[in-house]
Amino acid sequence: MTTGTSGLTWAQLRDLKCAELEGAADGWGKASNRADAGRDRIEKQLLNGLRETQQGAAADAAVGRLRQLSRNLQYVYTECGLVRTTLNSLAHEMKAQQRALRDALEDAEALRFTVHPDGSVTYPQAGEGLIPGKPLAGGTASVGAAPGILPPSGLVAPNPNTAKAQDIADRVAKAVRTAAEVDWRFARILRKLRAEEGLKVPDRTWTDAAGDAAAVRDAARGYLKSAIPLDASPAARRDWWAGLTDEQREEYLAVYPDQIGNLDGIPALVRDTANRDNLQLLIGKLEGRDGERAETQLAGLREIDRQLQAGGQPPMYLLGIGDEGNGRAIVSYGNPDTARNVAAYVPGLNTSLDADFAKNDLKRARDTAIGMQQHDPSSAGVVWLGYDAPQTPDGLHSLDVMRNERAERGGFAFHQFMGGISATNENEDPHMTAIGHSYGSRTVGAATQHEGGIPGVDDIVLVGSPGVGVDRADELGVSKEHVFVGAAENDVVTKLPSKQQSAVGAAGWAAAGPVGAYLLGEVSDQGDDDLWFGKDPASEAFGARRFPVDDGPRLVGGQGLSIDAHSQYFDPDRDASSANSIALVAAGQSRRLKAEDYR
C-alpha cells in the first residue's frame, strides 16, 4: 500500500530505523556544540585577552576578525542545532506512527487476520448463516472501504470479523498516510537548512535563519515545546530545567531560545545564553520587515547587541528579549543568581524597545548596580521592560497612561519575574528591591497586590510617582519602614491632579500629556495630597520614608518647557543624592539613608 506520491508502504514504516535518525541528530548536535565552544572561547578568552594586552590598529583589526568568526560560529551553532532537532522531531513523530501501526498488526495477528502488502486485511469465516451450524464466509477488507457491517437482508447476521478487519485496515492506512505527510513536511524543512557559500555570515543570512528557526519550532511542537511548563510556578520551572538531560537542554536552547530565555525560574546564565542567540534571530527577523515599529525595535536591539559585544563592568546578562507589543527587554548588570543584593527597576511612561531605552534605561540600571557595588560588591541591578508601558497621549488616541489596565497586566508579569529571581538566587536570604519609576511605580504597586506581595522583595523604592494604586505604604506587602520615596520639586508627574479634583486633569493629559495636566491641575488644585493613582507617596499620610533629591530643572525655564526633573533620579552626575539613596536602599544599607520632609 502506498499513500500519495511518497511510495511509503506499511512494511517500510514498520522497518524504519528511527535510531539511525537519532544517531544522525547526535552528530549534528556535536557539531553544534563544537561551534558553541569555539564561540565561547573567542568571547571569553581571546577577545578579553586582546582588550587587556593590545592596542592600536592591528589589535582593532584582530578584534574585528575574531568578532566575525564568532558570529559565523554562532550561525553554525544555530543551524546545526536546528538540523539536530528536525531529525529528532522526525524520529519522534515516526515512532508514534510506528506504534500505531504495530498495535494494528498485533491486533490482526491475535485475531489470525492477514494483512496484505497493499494494506487490505483478510479475515476468516465466523458467525452463523441461514443454514444452522454453517458459519458466514470470510472476506477481505480493503483500504478505505465502507465497514460493510450491514448484511444484504435482515435475515442474516453479519460476520463479526468484518468490522474488526475494516478497523485494522483503516488504522494501517492512517499510520502510513500520516507518516508520509510527516516525511514530506520534514523533508521541506531540511532542504531549507542550508548555508550560503563563503566564510562570511551577512545580515540577510540571519533573516533566513530566523525563518528556519520558526519552521523548526513549529515542527517541534509535539517533540519539545509541549513539555515546556509555561503554566507552572517559577520554582517548578527551575526544577523542570534541573531535571533535563544535557542533550535536552541543548535542544531547547537551540530551537526555543525565545521560550527558555524569557521563562521565569530558569537560571540567569541559561537565560542569558538563550537570549543572546534569540537576539540575533530577532534582528534577522525584523531586518526582513518594513514599517516604523520594526525599524524602532531594530534600533533598540542593535544597541543592546552593541553593548553586549563591547563587554564592560559590571557584566551584562540578557534575561529577556522579545518583539511583542512595544517590545520586551530585561537586562541585569551583575549576576542576579549569585548576588546577595538584587534591585529590579520598572520603567514607565514612554518606555518601549527603542534606541532611547537601550541607551538611557539600561544606563539607569547600570548606574544603580555600580552604586550598589560601592556599598556591597555582591550586587546586581536590573532594568525590567516586561510589559507595554503607556506612551505619551497623542490627542485622544491613547489615554492608557491615565488608566490602570497596563499596570495591572505588567504587575502580574513583574510579580512572576521576581518570583523567578527569588527561586534561582543561590543565597540563603538575598536582599531584593523593587524600584518603580513614573508609571512603573503604579506597575510595582499592582505587583504588590498579588497574594504574598512581590516574591522575595524586602524594600520598595518609588521615584517620580503619580501614585501607586494604594493610599498607604503598609499596603504594599512590606512594612512602611521599607517603602522609600523620591519626588523632585519640579517633577510634574509627581504633582498630577487627582481624579477627584476635576475633569481638567484628564483634559490636560489628552491635550498635552503630563505638562498640560500639571498646568491645568495647578489651577484646580484644592491643596490635598491625592494624585491620579491615589495618595501622593511623598505625603505624610502615605507613610513611606522620603529621601532627598535634587529639585531638578524648572518646568518653564530659559530653554522653554522641560520635564527633565522627571528623568534624573538615577543619574549620579545630575542627582547624586537621589542616585546614592537608591543605591543605599538596594544594597541593604537603608539605615544610612538621610530623611527628607514630607510634602
Coordinates of C-alpha atoms in Angstrom, one line a residue, residues 194-546:
R194 CA 21.4 25.3 4.0
A195 CA 24.1 28.0 4.4
E196 CA 25.3 30.3 1.8
E197 CA 28.8 29.6 0.4
G198 CA 31.7 31.6 1.7
L199 CA 33.2 32.4 5.1
K200 CA 31.0 35.4 6.0
V201 CA 27.6 35.4 7.5
P202 CA 25.9 38.6 6.3
D203 CA 22.8 40.1 7.9
R204 CA 20.5 38.6 5.3
T205 CA 21.6 35.1 6.4
W206 CA 20.3 35.8 9.9
T207 CA 17.0 36.8 8.3
D208 CA 16.9 33.3 6.7
A209 CA 18.0 31.8 10.0
A210 CA 15.0 33.4 11.7
G211 CA 12.7 31.8 9.1
D212 CA 14.5 28.4 9.6
A213 CA 14.0 28.7 13.3
A214 CA 10.3 29.5 13.0
A215 CA 9.8 26.4 10.8
V216 CA 11.6 24.1 13.1
R217 CA 9.9 25.5 16.2
D218 CA 6.5 24.8 14.6
A219 CA 7.6 21.2 13.6
A220 CA 9.0 20.5 17.1
R221 CA 5.8 21.5 19.0
G222 CA 4.9 17.9 19.9
Y223 CA 8.5 16.9 20.5
L224 CA 9.8 19.8 22.6
K225 CA 7.5 22.7 23.1
S226 CA 4.6 20.9 24.6
A227 CA 6.8 19.8 27.5
I228 CA 7.8 23.4 28.5
P229 CA 6.0 24.2 31.8
L230 CA 4.6 27.5 30.7
D231 CA 1.8 27.5 33.3
A232 CA 3.9 26.3 36.2
S233 CA 5.3 28.4 39.0
P234 CA 8.9 29.8 38.7
A235 CA 10.1 27.3 41.3
A236 CA 8.6 24.4 39.3
R237 CA 10.2 25.7 36.1
R238 CA 13.5 25.8 37.9
D239 CA 13.1 22.2 38.9
W240 CA 12.0 21.1 35.4
W241 CA 15.1 22.6 33.9
A242 CA 17.3 21.0 36.5
G243 CA 15.8 17.6 35.7
L244 CA 16.6 17.7 32.0
T245 CA 19.5 15.9 30.4
D246 CA 22.3 17.9 28.9
E247 CA 21.1 16.9 25.4
Q248 CA 17.6 18.0 26.2
R249 CA 18.8 21.4 27.4
E250 CA 21.0 21.8 24.3
E251 CA 18.0 21.2 22.1
Y252 CA 15.7 23.6 23.9
L253 CA 18.4 26.3 23.7
A254 CA 19.0 25.8 20.0
V255 CA 15.3 25.7 19.0
Y256 CA 13.4 27.6 21.6
P257 CA 15.7 30.3 22.9
D258 CA 12.7 32.6 22.8
Q259 CA 10.8 30.4 25.3
I260 CA 13.7 29.4 27.6
G261 CA 15.2 32.9 27.6
N262 CA 12.0 34.5 28.8
L263 CA 10.9 31.8 31.2
D264 CA 10.9 33.0 34.8
G265 CA 12.5 30.4 37.0
I266 CA 15.3 29.4 34.5
P267 CA 18.8 30.3 35.8
A268 CA 20.2 33.6 34.7
L269 CA 23.2 32.2 32.9
V270 CA 20.9 29.9 30.8
R271 CA 18.6 32.8 30.1
D272 CA 21.5 35.0 29.0
T273 CA 22.8 32.3 26.6
A274 CA 19.3 31.8 25.1
N275 CA 18.5 35.4 24.7
R276 CA 21.8 36.3 23.1
D277 CA 21.0 33.7 20.4
N278 CA 17.4 34.9 20.2
L279 CA 18.6 38.5 19.8
Q280 CA 20.4 37.6 16.6
L281 CA 17.3 35.8 15.3
L282 CA 15.1 38.8 16.2
I283 CA 17.5 41.2 14.4
G284 CA 17.3 38.9 11.4
K285 CA 13.5 38.7 11.6
L286 CA 13.0 42.5 11.9
E287 CA 15.5 43.2 9.1
G288 CA 13.2 41.4 6.8
R289 CA 10.2 43.7 7.7
D290 CA 9.2 47.2 6.8
G291 CA 7.4 49.8 8.9
E292 CA 8.2 52.2 11.7
R293 CA 7.6 49.7 14.5
A294 CA 10.2 47.2 13.1
E295 CA 12.7 50.0 12.5
T296 CA 12.3 51.3 16.0
Q297 CA 12.7 47.9 17.7
L298 CA 15.6 47.0 15.4
A299 CA 17.4 50.1 16.5
G300 CA 16.9 49.1 20.2
L301 CA 18.0 45.5 19.5
R302 CA 21.1 46.6 17.7
E303 CA 22.2 49.0 20.5
I304 CA 21.7 46.2 23.1
D305 CA 23.7 43.9 20.9
R306 CA 26.5 46.5 20.6
Q307 CA 26.7 46.9 24.4
L308 CA 26.8 43.1 24.9
Q309 CA 29.6 42.8 22.4
A310 CA 31.5 45.6 24.0
G311 CA 31.7 43.9 27.3
G312 CA 32.4 46.1 30.3
Q313 CA 31.7 46.1 34.0
P314 CA 29.5 45.2 35.7
P315 CA 28.9 42.3 33.2
M316 CA 25.6 42.3 31.3
Y317 CA 23.1 39.4 31.5
L318 CA 20.3 39.5 29.0
L319 CA 17.4 38.0 30.9
G320 CA 14.6 38.7 28.4
I321 CA 14.1 39.9 24.9
G322 CA 11.2 39.9 22.5
D323 CA 9.3 41.9 19.9
E324 CA 5.8 41.5 21.1
G325 CA 3.8 44.7 21.7
N326 CA 6.1 47.7 22.2
G327 CA 9.0 45.2 22.7
R328 CA 10.5 43.4 25.7
A329 CA 13.9 43.6 27.2
I330 CA 15.3 42.6 30.6
V331 CA 19.0 43.4 31.3
S332 CA 20.9 42.8 34.6
Y333 CA 24.2 44.3 35.4
G334 CA 25.7 41.6 37.6
N335 CA 24.5 38.0 38.0
P336 CA 21.2 38.1 39.9
D337 CA 21.5 34.4 40.8
T338 CA 24.8 34.9 42.8
A339 CA 24.3 38.5 44.1
R340 CA 23.3 39.0 47.7
N341 CA 21.5 42.2 46.7
V342 CA 19.3 42.4 43.6
A343 CA 17.4 45.5 42.5
A344 CA 14.9 45.4 39.7
Y345 CA 13.8 48.8 38.1
V346 CA 10.5 49.1 36.3
P347 CA 10.4 52.0 33.8
G348 CA 7.2 53.8 33.0
L349 CA 5.7 56.4 30.6
N350 CA 7.1 56.4 27.1
T351 CA 9.3 53.4 27.6
S352 CA 9.5 50.9 24.7
L353 CA 12.1 48.8 23.0
D354 CA 14.0 51.5 21.1
A355 CA 17.4 53.2 20.9
D356 CA 16.5 55.5 23.8
F357 CA 15.6 52.7 26.1
A358 CA 18.8 50.8 25.1
K359 CA 20.9 53.8 25.9
N360 CA 19.2 55.6 28.8
D361 CA 17.1 53.0 30.7
L362 CA 20.0 50.5 30.6
K363 CA 22.3 53.2 31.9
R364 CA 19.9 53.7 34.9
A365 CA 20.2 50.0 35.8
R366 CA 24.0 50.1 35.3
D367 CA 24.4 53.3 37.4
T368 CA 22.3 51.7 40.1
A369 CA 24.4 48.5 40.0
I370 CA 27.6 50.4 40.2
G371 CA 26.3 52.5 43.1
M372 CA 25.1 49.3 44.9
Q373 CA 28.5 47.6 44.4
Q374 CA 30.2 50.6 46.1
H375 CA 28.3 49.6 49.2
D376 CA 28.3 45.8 48.7
P377 CA 30.2 44.2 45.7
S378 CA 27.7 41.3 45.7
S379 CA 25.0 43.3 44.0
A380 CA 23.1 43.3 40.7
G381 CA 20.9 46.0 39.1
V382 CA 18.1 45.0 36.6
V383 CA 16.0 47.0 34.2
W384 CA 12.7 45.2 33.5
L385 CA 10.8 46.1 30.4
G386 CA 8.4 43.1 30.6
Y387 CA 5.2 44.9 29.8
D388 CA 3.8 47.5 27.4
A389 CA 4.3 50.8 29.2
P390 CA 1.9 53.5 28.1
Q391 CA 3.1 56.1 25.7
T392 CA 2.5 59.9 25.8
P393 CA -1.1 60.5 24.7
D394 CA -1.5 61.7 21.1
G395 CA -4.7 63.7 21.2
L396 CA -7.4 61.3 22.3
H397 CA -5.8 58.3 20.5
S398 CA -4.0 56.9 23.6
L399 CA -5.0 57.6 27.2
D400 CA -3.5 54.4 28.6
V401 CA -1.3 56.4 30.9
M402 CA -4.5 57.6 32.7
R403 CA -5.7 54.0 33.2
N404 CA -4.8 51.0 35.4
E405 CA -5.0 48.2 32.9
R406 CA -1.4 48.2 31.7
A407 CA -0.1 48.5 35.2
E408 CA -2.3 45.5 36.3
R409 CA -1.1 43.3 33.4
G410 CA 2.5 44.5 33.9
G411 CA 2.2 44.0 37.7
F412 CA 1.4 40.3 37.2
A413 CA 4.3 39.8 34.9
F414 CA 6.7 41.6 37.2
H415 CA 5.4 39.5 40.1
Q416 CA 6.3 36.4 38.1
F417 CA 9.7 37.7 37.2
M418 CA 10.6 38.4 40.8
G419 CA 9.3 35.0 41.7
G420 CA 11.8 33.6 39.2
I421 CA 14.7 35.7 40.6
S422 CA 13.8 34.6 44.1
A423 CA 13.7 30.9 43.0
T424 CA 17.1 30.9 41.3
N425 CA 19.1 33.1 43.6
E426 CA 21.7 30.9 45.3
N427 CA 21.9 32.9 48.6
E428 CA 20.0 31.7 51.6
D429 CA 18.3 35.0 52.2
P430 CA 19.0 37.5 49.4
H431 CA 18.0 41.2 49.8
M432 CA 15.8 42.2 46.9
T433 CA 14.4 45.6 46.0
A434 CA 11.6 46.6 43.6
I435 CA 12.1 50.1 42.1
G436 CA 9.3 51.8 40.2
H437 CA 9.8 55.0 38.2
S438 CA 6.9 57.1 36.8
Y439 CA 4.0 54.8 35.6
G440 CA 6.4 51.9 36.6
S441 CA 5.7 52.8 40.2
R442 CA 2.0 52.1 39.5
T443 CA 3.0 48.8 38.0
V444 CA 5.1 47.9 41.0
G445 CA 2.1 48.8 43.2
A446 CA -0.1 46.5 41.2
A447 CA 2.5 43.7 41.6
T448 CA 2.3 44.0 45.4
Q449 CA -1.4 43.3 45.4
H450 CA -1.0 39.7 44.4
E451 CA -1.0 37.2 47.3
G452 CA 2.1 37.4 49.4
G453 CA 3.2 40.7 47.8
I454 CA 6.2 40.7 45.4
P455 CA 8.1 37.4 45.9
G456 CA 11.4 37.9 47.8
V457 CA 11.2 41.7 47.9
D458 CA 12.3 43.4 51.1
D459 CA 12.3 47.0 50.0
I460 CA 10.3 49.1 47.6
V461 CA 11.6 52.4 46.0
L462 CA 9.2 54.8 44.2
V463 CA 10.6 57.7 42.2
G464 CA 8.7 60.2 40.0
S465 CA 5.5 58.5 41.0
P466 CA 1.9 59.6 40.0
G467 CA 0.6 57.3 42.7
V468 CA 0.8 53.5 43.2
G469 CA -2.9 52.4 43.4
V470 CA -3.0 52.3 47.3
D471 CA -3.2 55.1 49.8
R472 CA -0.8 53.8 52.5
A473 CA 2.8 52.4 52.3
D474 CA 1.9 49.5 54.5
E475 CA -0.5 48.2 51.8
L476 CA 2.5 47.3 49.5
G477 CA 3.3 44.0 51.1
V478 CA 6.2 45.2 53.2
S479 CA 6.1 47.4 56.3
K480 CA 6.1 51.2 55.7
E481 CA 9.6 51.4 57.0
H482 CA 10.7 49.6 53.9
V483 CA 9.0 51.8 51.4
F484 CA 11.1 54.7 50.1
V485 CA 10.1 57.7 48.0
G486 CA 12.0 60.2 45.9
A487 CA 10.0 63.1 44.5
A488 CA 11.7 66.1 42.9
E489 CA 10.1 69.5 43.5
N490 CA 10.0 70.3 39.8
D491 CA 8.8 66.8 38.6
V492 CA 5.4 67.4 37.1
V493 CA 4.5 63.8 37.2
T494 CA 4.6 63.7 41.0
K495 CA 2.1 66.6 41.1
L496 CA -0.6 65.4 38.7
P497 CA -4.1 66.3 39.9
S498 CA -6.3 63.6 41.4
K499 CA -9.3 62.2 39.5
Q500 CA -11.5 63.8 42.2
Q501 CA -10.1 67.4 41.7
S502 CA -11.9 67.8 38.4
A503 CA -12.0 66.6 34.8
V504 CA -9.4 69.3 34.0
G505 CA -6.5 66.8 34.7
A506 CA -7.9 64.4 32.2
A507 CA -8.3 67.2 29.6
G508 CA -4.7 68.1 30.3
W509 CA -3.5 64.5 29.6
A510 CA -5.5 64.4 26.4
A511 CA -4.4 67.8 25.2
A512 CA -0.7 68.0 26.2
G513 CA 0.3 65.0 28.2
P514 CA 1.7 65.4 31.8
V515 CA 2.7 69.0 31.2
G516 CA -0.8 70.0 30.3
A517 CA -2.3 68.1 33.1
Y518 CA 0.1 69.6 35.5
L519 CA -0.5 73.2 34.4
L520 CA -4.3 72.8 34.3
G521 CA -4.3 70.9 37.6
E522 CA -2.4 73.7 39.3
V523 CA -5.3 75.9 38.6
S524 CA -7.8 73.5 40.2
D525 CA -5.6 72.2 43.0
Q526 CA -7.5 72.0 46.2
G527 CA -4.4 71.6 48.3
D528 CA -4.9 67.9 49.1
D529 CA -2.3 65.2 48.8
D530 CA -4.1 63.0 46.2
L531 CA -2.5 62.2 42.9
W532 CA -4.0 60.5 39.8
F533 CA -3.4 56.9 41.1
G534 CA -4.0 57.6 44.8
K535 CA -2.3 59.2 47.7
D536 CA 0.9 61.1 47.0
P537 CA 3.7 58.7 48.0
A538 CA 5.7 61.7 49.2
S539 CA 3.0 62.8 51.6
E540 CA 2.9 62.2 55.4
A541 CA -0.5 60.4 55.0
F542 CA 1.1 57.8 52.8
G543 CA 3.7 57.0 55.4
A544 CA 6.7 56.0 53.4
R545 CA 10.3 57.2 54.1
R546 CA 11.1 60.1 51.8

